[in-house]
PDB file of C-alpha atoms in Angstrom:
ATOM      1  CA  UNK A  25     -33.582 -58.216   5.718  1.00 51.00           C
ATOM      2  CA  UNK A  26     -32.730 -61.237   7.867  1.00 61.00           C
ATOM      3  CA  UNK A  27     -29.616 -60.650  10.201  1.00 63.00           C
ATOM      4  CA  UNK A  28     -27.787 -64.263   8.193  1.00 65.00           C
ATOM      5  CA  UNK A  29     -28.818 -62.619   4.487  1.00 67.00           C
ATOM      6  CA  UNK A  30     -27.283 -58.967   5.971  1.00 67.00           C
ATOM      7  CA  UNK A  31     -23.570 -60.768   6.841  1.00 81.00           C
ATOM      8  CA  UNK A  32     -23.523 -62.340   3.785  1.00 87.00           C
ATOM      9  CA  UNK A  33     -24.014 -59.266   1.816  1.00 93.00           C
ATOM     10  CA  UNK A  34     -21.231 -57.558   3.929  1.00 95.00           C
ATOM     11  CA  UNK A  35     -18.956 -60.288   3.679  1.00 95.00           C
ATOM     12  CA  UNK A  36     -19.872 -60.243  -0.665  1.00 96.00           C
ATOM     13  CA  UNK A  37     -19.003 -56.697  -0.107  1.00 96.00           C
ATOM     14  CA  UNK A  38     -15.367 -56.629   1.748  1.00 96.00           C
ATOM     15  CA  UNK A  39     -14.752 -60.364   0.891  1.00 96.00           C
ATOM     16  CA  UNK A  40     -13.459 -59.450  -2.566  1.00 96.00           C
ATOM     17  CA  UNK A  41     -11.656 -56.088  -0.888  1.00 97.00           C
ATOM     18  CA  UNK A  42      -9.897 -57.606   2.002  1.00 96.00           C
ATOM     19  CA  UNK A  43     -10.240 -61.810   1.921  1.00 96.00           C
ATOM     20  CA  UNK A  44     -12.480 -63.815   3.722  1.00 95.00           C
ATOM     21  CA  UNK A  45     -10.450 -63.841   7.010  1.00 96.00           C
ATOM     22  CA  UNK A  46      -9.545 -60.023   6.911  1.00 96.00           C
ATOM     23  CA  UNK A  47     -13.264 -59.415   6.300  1.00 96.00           C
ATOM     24  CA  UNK A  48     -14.830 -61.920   8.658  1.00 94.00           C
ATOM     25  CA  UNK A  49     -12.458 -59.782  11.415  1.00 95.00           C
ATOM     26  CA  UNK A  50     -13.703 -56.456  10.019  1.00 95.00           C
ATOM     27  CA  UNK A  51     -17.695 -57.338  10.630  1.00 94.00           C
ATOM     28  CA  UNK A  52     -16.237 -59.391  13.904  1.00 93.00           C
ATOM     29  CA  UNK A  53     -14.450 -56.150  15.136  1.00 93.00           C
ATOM     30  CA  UNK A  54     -17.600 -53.554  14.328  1.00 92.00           C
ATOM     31  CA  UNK A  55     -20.236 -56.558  15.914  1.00 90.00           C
ATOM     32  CA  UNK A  56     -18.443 -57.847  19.082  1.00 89.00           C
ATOM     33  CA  UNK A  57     -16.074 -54.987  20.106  1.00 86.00           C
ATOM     34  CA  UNK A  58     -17.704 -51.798  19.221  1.00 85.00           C
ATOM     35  CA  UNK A  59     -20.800 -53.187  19.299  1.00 88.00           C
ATOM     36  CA  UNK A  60     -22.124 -51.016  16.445  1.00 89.00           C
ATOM     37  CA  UNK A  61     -22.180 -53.823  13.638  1.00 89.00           C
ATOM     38  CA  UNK A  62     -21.495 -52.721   9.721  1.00 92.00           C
ATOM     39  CA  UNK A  63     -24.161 -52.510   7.454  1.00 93.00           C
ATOM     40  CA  UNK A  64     -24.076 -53.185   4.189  1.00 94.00           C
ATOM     41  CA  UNK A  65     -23.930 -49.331   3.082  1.00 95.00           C
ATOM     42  CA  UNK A  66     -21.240 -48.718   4.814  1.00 94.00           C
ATOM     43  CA  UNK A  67     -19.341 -51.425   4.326  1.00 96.00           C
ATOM     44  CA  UNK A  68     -19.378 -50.205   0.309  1.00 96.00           C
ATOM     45  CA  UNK A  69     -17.911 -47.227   1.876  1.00 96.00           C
ATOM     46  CA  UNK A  70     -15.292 -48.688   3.708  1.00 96.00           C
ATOM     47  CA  UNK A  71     -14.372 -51.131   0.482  1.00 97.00           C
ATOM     48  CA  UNK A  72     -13.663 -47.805  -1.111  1.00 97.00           C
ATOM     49  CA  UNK A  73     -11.779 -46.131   1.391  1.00 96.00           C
ATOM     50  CA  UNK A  74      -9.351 -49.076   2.217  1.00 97.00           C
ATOM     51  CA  UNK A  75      -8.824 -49.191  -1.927  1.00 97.00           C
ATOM     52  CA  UNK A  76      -7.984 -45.691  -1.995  1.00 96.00           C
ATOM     53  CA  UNK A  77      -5.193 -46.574   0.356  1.00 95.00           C
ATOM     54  CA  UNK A  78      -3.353 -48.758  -1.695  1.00 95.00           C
ATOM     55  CA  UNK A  79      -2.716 -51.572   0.896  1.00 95.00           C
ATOM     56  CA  UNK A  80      -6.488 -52.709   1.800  1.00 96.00           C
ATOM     57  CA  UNK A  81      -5.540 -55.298   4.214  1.00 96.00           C
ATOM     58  CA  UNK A  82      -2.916 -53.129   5.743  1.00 95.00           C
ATOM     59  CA  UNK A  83      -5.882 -50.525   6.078  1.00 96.00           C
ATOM     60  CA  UNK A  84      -8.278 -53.000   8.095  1.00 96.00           C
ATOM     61  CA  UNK A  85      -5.561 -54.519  10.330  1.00 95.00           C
ATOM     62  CA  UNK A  86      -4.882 -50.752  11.388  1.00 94.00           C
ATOM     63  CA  UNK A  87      -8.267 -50.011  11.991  1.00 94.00           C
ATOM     64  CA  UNK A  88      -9.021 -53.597  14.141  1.00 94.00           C
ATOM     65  CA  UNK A  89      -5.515 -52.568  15.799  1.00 93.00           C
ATOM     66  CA  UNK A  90      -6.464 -49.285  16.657  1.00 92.00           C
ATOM     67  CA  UNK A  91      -9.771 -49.980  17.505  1.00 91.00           C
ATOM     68  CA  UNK A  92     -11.565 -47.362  14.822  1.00 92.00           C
ATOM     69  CA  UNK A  93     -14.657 -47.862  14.159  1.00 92.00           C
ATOM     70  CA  UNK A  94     -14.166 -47.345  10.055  1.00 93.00           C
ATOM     71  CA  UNK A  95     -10.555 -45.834   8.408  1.00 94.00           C
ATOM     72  CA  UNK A  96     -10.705 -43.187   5.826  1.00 94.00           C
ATOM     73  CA  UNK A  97      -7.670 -42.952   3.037  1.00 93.00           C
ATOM     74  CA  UNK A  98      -6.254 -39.626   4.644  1.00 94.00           C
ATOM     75  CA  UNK A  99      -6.170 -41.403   8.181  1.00 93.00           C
ATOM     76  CA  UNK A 100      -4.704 -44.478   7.304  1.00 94.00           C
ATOM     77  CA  UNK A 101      -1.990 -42.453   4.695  1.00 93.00           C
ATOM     78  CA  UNK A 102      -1.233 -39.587   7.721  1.00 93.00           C
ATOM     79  CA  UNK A 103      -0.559 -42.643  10.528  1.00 91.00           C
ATOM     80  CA  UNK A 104       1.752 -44.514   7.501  1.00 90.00           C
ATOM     81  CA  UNK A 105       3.667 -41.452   7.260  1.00 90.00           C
ATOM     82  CA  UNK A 106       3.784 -40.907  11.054  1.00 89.00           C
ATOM     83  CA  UNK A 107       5.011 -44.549  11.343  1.00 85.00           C
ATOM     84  CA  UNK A 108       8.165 -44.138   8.494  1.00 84.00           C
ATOM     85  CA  UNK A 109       8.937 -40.605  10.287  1.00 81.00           C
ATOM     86  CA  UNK A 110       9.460 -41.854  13.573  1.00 76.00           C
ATOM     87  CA  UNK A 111      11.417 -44.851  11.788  1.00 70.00           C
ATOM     88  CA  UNK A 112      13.438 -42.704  10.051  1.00 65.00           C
ATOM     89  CA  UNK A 113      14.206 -39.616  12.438  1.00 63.00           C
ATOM     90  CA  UNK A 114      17.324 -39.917  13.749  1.00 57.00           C
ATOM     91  CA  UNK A 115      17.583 -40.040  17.354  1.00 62.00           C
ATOM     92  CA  UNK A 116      18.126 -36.990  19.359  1.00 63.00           C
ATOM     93  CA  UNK A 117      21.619 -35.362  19.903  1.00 63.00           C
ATOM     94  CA  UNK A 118      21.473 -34.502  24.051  1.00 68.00           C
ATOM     95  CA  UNK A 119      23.775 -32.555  25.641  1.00 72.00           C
ATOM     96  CA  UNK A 120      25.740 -35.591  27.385  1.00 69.00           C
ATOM     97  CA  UNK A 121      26.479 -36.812  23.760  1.00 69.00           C
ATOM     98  CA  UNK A 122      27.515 -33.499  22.252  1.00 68.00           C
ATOM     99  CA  UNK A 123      29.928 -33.289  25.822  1.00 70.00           C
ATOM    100  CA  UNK A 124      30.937 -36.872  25.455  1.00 71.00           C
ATOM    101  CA  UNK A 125      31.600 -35.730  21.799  1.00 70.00           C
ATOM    102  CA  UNK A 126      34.170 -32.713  23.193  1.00 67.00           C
ATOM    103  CA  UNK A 127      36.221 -34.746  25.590  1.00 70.00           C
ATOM    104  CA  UNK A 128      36.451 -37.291  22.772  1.00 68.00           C
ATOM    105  CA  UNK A 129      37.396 -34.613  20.297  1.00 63.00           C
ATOM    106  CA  UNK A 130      34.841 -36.148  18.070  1.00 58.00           C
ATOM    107  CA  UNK A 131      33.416 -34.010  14.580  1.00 54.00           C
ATOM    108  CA  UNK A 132      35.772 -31.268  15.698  1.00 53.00           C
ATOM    109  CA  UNK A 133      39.319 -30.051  14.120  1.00 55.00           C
ATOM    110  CA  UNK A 134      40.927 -28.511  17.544  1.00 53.00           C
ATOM    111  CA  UNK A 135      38.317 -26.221  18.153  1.00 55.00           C
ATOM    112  CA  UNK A 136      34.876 -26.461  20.826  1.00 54.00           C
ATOM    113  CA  UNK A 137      31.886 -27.373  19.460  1.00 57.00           C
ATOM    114  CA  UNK A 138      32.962 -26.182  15.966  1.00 59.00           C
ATOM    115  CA  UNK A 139      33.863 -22.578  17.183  1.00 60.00           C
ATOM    116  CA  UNK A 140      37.118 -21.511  15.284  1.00 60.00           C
ATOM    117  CA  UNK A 141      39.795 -20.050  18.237  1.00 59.00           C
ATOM    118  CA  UNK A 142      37.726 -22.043  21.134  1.00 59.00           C
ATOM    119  CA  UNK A 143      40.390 -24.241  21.845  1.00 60.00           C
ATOM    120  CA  UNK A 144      39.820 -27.727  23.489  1.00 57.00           C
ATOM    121  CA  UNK A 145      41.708 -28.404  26.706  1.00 57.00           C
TER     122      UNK A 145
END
């Protein structure tokens, strides 16, 4: 199979998947910067894998991003939830905020650091 009949069927494959852009970037990606270009197998494998995600596009722009050579569901689905934990963690108490906290007299009724009979001074 000529290497202009092998893109095509790659881009036939992802095209529908991802969008002619997103795809044209996928085969780009694999070709130029890992130099270990898609075939048409496994692009039908990665078509699956970035539908199982949910967000196929999303999928592929991690993968370019990250450099990966292909994205499986689990990967893209563990780094998502990575990404929203570290959003949503709130930041870390130290021990110059819980002191800046006691001489402010801050989240406490009278007593230290929420010890009933500890008295603040």
């Amino acid at each position: 199979m000529a290497k202009e009949t092998m893109s095509k069927d790659i881009m036939d494959i992802l095209g529908p998947v991802l969008g002619e852009e997103l795809a044209a970037a996928v085969i780009e990606h694999r070709k130029r910067t890992l130099k270990r270009p898609l075939t048409a197998y496994a692009a039908k494998i990665q078509a699956r894998e970035y539908l199982l995600t949910g967000d196929p596009a999303g999928a592929a722009e991690m993968q370019i991003f990250r450099g990966w050579q292909a994205i499986k569901c689990d990967w893209y689905l563990k780094e998502k939830a990575r990404e929203a934990q570290s959003i949503n963690s709130s930041p870390r108490r130290t021990t110059v905020d819980a002191a800046r906290d006691f001489l402010s007299g801050e989240g406490h009724s009278g007593d230290a650091f929420g010890f009933p009979g500890i008295i603040r001074h």
